[in-house]
Tab-separated table of C-alpha atoms in Angstrom:
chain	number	residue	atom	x	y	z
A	73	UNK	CA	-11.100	17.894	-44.923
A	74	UNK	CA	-13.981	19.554	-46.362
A	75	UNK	CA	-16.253	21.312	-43.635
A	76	UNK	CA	-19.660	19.119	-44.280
A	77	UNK	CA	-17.237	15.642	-43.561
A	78	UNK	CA	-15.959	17.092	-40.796
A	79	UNK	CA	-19.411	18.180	-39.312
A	80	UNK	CA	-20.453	14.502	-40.526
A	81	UNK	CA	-17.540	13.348	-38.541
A	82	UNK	CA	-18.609	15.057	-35.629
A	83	UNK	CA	-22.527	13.731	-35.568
A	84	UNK	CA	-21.024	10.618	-35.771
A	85	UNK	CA	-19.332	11.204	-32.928
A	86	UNK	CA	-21.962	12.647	-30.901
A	87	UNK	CA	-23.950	9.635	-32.126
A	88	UNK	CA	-23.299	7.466	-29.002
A	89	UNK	CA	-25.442	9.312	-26.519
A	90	UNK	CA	-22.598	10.237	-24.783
A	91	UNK	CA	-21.473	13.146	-23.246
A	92	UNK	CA	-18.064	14.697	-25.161
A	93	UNK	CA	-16.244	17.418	-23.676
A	94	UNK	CA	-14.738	20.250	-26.366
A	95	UNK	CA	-11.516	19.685	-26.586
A	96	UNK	CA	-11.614	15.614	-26.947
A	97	UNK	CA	-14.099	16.186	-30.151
A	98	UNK	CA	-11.699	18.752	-30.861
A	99	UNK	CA	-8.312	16.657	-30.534
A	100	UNK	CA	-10.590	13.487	-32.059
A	101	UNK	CA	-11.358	15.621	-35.508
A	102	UNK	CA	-7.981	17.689	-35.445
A	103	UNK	CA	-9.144	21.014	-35.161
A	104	UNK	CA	-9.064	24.012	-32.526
A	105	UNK	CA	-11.379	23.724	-29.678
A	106	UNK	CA	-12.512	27.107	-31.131
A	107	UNK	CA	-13.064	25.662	-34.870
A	108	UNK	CA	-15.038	23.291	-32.317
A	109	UNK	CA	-16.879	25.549	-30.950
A	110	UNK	CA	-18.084	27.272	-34.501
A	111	UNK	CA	-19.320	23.966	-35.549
A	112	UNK	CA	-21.345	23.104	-32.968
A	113	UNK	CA	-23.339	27.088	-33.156
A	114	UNK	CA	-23.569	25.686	-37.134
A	115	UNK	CA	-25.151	22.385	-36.541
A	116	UNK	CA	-27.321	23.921	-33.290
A	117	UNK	CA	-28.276	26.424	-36.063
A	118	UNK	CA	-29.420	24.062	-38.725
A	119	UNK	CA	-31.567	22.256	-36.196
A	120	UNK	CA	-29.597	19.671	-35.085
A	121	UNK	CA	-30.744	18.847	-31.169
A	122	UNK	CA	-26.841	19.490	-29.695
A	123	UNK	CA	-27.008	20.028	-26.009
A	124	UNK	CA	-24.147	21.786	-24.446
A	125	UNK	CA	-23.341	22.496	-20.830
A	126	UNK	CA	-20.173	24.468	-19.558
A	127	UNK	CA	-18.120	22.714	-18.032
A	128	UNK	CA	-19.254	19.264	-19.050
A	129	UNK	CA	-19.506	18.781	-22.357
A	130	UNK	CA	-21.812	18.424	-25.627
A	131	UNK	CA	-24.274	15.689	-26.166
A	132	UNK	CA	-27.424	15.073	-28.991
A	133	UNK	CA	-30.985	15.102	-27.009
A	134	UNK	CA	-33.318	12.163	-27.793
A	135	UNK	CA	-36.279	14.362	-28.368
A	136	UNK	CA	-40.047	12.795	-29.195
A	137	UNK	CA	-42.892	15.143	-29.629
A	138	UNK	CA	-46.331	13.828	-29.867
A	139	UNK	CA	-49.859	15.629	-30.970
A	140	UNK	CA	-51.384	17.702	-30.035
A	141	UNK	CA	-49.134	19.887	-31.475
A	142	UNK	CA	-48.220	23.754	-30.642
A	143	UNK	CA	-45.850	24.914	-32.795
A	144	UNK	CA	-43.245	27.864	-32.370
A	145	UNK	CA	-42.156	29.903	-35.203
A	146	UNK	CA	-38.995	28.680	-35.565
A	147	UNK	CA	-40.810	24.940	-35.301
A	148	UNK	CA	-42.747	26.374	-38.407
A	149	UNK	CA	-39.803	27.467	-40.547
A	150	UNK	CA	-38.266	24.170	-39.270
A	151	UNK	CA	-41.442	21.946	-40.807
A	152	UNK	CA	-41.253	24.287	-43.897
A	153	UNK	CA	-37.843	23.399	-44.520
A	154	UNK	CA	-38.259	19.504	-44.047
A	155	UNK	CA	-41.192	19.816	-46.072
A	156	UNK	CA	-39.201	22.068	-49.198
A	157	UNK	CA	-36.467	19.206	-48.983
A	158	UNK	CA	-38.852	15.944	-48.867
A	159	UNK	CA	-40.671	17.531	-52.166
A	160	UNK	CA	-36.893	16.811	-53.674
A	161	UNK	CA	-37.323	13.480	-53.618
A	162	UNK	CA	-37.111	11.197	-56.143
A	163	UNK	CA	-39.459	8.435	-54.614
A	164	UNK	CA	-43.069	9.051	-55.974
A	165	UNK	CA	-44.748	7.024	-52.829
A	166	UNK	CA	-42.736	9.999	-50.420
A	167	UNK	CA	-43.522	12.735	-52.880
A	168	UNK	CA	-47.184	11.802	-52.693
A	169	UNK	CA	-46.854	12.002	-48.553
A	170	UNK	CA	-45.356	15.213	-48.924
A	171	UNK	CA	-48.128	16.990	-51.294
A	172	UNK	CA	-50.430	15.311	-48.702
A	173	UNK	CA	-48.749	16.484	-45.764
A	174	UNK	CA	-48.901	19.887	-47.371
A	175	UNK	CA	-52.248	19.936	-47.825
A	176	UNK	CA	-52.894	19.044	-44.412
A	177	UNK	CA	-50.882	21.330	-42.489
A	178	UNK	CA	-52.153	24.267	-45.247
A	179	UNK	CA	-55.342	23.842	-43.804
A	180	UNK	CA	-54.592	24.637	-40.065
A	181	UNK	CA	-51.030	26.642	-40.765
A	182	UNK	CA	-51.643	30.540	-40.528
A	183	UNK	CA	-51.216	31.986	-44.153
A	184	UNK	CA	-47.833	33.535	-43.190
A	185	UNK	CA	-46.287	30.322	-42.277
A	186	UNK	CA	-47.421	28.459	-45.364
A	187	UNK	CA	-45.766	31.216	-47.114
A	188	UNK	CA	-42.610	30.427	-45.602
A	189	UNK	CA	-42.024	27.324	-47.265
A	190	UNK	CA	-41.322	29.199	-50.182
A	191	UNK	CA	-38.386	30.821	-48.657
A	192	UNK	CA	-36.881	27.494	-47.483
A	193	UNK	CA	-36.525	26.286	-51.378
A	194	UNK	CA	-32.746	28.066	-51.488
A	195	UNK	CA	-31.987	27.870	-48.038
A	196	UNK	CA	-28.387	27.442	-47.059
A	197	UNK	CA	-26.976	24.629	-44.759
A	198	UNK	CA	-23.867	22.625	-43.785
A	199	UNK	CA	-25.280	19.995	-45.764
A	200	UNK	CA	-26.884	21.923	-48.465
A	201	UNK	CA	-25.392	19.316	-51.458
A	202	UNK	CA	-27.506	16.400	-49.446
A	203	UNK	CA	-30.428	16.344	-51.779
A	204	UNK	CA	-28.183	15.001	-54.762
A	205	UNK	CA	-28.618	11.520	-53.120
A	206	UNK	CA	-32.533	11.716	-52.857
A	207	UNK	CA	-32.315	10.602	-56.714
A	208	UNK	CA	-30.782	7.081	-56.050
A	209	UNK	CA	-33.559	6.086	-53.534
A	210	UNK	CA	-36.313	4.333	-55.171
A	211	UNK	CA	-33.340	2.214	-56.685
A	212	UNK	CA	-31.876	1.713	-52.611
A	213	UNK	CA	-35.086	1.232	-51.357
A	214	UNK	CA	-36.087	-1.437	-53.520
A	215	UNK	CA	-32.861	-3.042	-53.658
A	216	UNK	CA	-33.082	-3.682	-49.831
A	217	UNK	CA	-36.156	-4.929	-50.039
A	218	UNK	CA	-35.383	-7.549	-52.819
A	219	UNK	CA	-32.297	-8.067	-51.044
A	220	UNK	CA	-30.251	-7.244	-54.760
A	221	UNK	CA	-26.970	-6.283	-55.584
A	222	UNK	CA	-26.247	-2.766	-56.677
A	223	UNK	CA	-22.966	-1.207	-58.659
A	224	UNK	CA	-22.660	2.380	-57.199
A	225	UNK	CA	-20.121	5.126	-57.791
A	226	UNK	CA	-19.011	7.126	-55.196
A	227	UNK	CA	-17.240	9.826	-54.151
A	228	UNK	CA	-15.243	9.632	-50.838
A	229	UNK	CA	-14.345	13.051	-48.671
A	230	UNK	CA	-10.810	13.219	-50.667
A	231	UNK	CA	-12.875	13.256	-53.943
A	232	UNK	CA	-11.517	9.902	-55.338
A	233	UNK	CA	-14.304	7.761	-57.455
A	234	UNK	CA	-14.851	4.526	-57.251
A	235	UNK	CA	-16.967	1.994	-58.101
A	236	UNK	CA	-18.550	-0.747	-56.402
A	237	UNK	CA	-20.481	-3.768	-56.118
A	238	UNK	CA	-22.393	-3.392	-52.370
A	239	UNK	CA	-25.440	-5.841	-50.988
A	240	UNK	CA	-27.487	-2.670	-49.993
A	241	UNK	CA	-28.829	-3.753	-46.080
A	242	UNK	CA	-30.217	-0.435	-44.255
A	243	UNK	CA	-30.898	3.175	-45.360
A	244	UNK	CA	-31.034	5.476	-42.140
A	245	UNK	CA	-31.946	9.484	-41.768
A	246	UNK	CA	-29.294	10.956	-39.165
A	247	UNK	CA	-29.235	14.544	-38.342
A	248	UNK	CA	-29.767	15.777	-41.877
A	249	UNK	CA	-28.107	13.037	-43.539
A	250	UNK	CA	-29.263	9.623	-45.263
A	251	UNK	CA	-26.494	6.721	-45.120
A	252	UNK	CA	-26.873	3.312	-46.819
A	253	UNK	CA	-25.115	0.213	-44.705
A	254	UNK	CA	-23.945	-2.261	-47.083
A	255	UNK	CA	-21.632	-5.240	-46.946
A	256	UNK	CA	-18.827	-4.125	-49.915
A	257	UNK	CA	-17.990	-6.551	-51.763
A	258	UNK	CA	-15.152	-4.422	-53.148
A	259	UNK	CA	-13.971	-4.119	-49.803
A	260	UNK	CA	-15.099	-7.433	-48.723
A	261	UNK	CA	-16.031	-5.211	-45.275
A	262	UNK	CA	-18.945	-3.297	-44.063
A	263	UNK	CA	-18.826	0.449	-45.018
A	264	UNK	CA	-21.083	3.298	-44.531
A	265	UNK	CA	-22.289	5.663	-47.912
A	266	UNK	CA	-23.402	8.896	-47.622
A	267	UNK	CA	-26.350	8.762	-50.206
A	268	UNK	CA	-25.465	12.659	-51.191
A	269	UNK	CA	-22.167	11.250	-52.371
A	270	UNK	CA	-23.567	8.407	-54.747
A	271	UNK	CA	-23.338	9.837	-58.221
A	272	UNK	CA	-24.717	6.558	-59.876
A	273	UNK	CA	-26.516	3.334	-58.424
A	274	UNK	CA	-27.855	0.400	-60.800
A	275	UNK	CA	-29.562	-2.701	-59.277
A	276	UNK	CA	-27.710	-5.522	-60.387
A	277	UNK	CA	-29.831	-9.464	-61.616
A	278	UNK	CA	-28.009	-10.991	-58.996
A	279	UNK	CA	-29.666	-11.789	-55.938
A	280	UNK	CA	-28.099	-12.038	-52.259
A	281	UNK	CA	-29.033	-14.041	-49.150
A	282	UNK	CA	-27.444	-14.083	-45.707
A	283	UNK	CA	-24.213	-15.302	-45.127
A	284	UNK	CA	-22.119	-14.953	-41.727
A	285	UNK	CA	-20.261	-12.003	-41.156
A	286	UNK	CA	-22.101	-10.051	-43.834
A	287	UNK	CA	-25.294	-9.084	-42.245
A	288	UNK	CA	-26.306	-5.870	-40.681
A	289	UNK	CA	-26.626	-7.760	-37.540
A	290	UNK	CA	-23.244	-8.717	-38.085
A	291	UNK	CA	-22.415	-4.911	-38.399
A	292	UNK	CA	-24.349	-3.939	-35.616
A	293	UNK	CA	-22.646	-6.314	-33.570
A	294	UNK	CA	-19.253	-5.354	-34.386
């Protein structure tokens, strides 16, 4: 399993709110409880809110900040980094939030933290690749708002491509990652899609409208 799936794998784990001691994540992904331990310094490095306490295990925080606003310097590089990654995007109505974001915070940012932005264009991660799905989501987006079909190819963690037909129901940004919910009708099941592993998506003429069992409150549910 390639590292990013498995760190994928392991947010998704941690996604409950729970509290997971080291060695069940590490018996529930397969890997040493010190491979465990690596990956959790690698996502608490790339900013990822991972609490851990010895003893009892790791859990995400539910963090909310509100202004006023005092920012640390690793809170700078932090907003310089979102900000290099959101001027990726494909979507003109988020690229023109981003240039006026930018604006914004230039004007009350000290000049050596604007500068920093910069830096963050070729900045490493675990999920470095992730931007390759910011392409396909105008065509998402609008999809799930006119509630139409799309045929996607995609690439699954063992590299095999396939293509499918998909009623496109939520888009969601988790810990670095953007995942579309959609009922498959390949599959004729509900599966998650990691955006970053879409190569192609192409809204379909045909419509779709609720039917039981194939909603996202259906998925939600189950």
């Amino acid at each position: 399993m390639a590292r990013s799936d498995r760190l994928f794998d392991l947010l998704t784990l941690l996604r409950d709110g729970q509290t997971h001691t080291a060695d069940r994540l590490a018996r529930r992904l397969g890997v040493s409880t010190r491979t465990l331990y690596r990956d959790m310094e690698t996502l608490a490095a790339s900013g990822v809110p991972v609490q851990g306490t010895r003893g009892t295990g790791y859990r995400l925080a539910q963090v909310t900040t509100l202004p006023p606003l005092s920012l640390t310097e690793a809170e700078v590089e932090a907003l310089n980094l979102g900000l290099a990654i959101a001027a990726q995007v494909a979507d003109p109505a988020l690229r023109t939030a981003t240039d006026s974001l930018t604006e914004k915070l230039d004007a009350v940012l000290p000049q050596t933290a604007v500068a920093q932005r910069d830096a963050w264009k070729f900045a490493a991660s675990p999920f470095a690749d992730r931007a390759r799905g910011f392409a396909h989501m105008p065509t998402v987006r609008a999809a799930i708002t006119a509630r139409q079909k799309l045929h996607i190819t995609y690439t699954d963690r063992n590299g095999t491509v396939t293509s499918r037909t998909i009623r496109p129901l939520h888009m969601e940004y988790f810990a670095r990652i953007w995942t579309l919910t959609a009922w498959c009708e390949t599959a004729n099941a509900h599966r998650d899609f990691r955006l970053d592993h879409i190569s192609a998506a192409q809204a379909l003429p045909e419509l779709f409208t609720d039917e039981a069992g194939k909603t996202l409150a259906d998925y939600i549910r189950a």
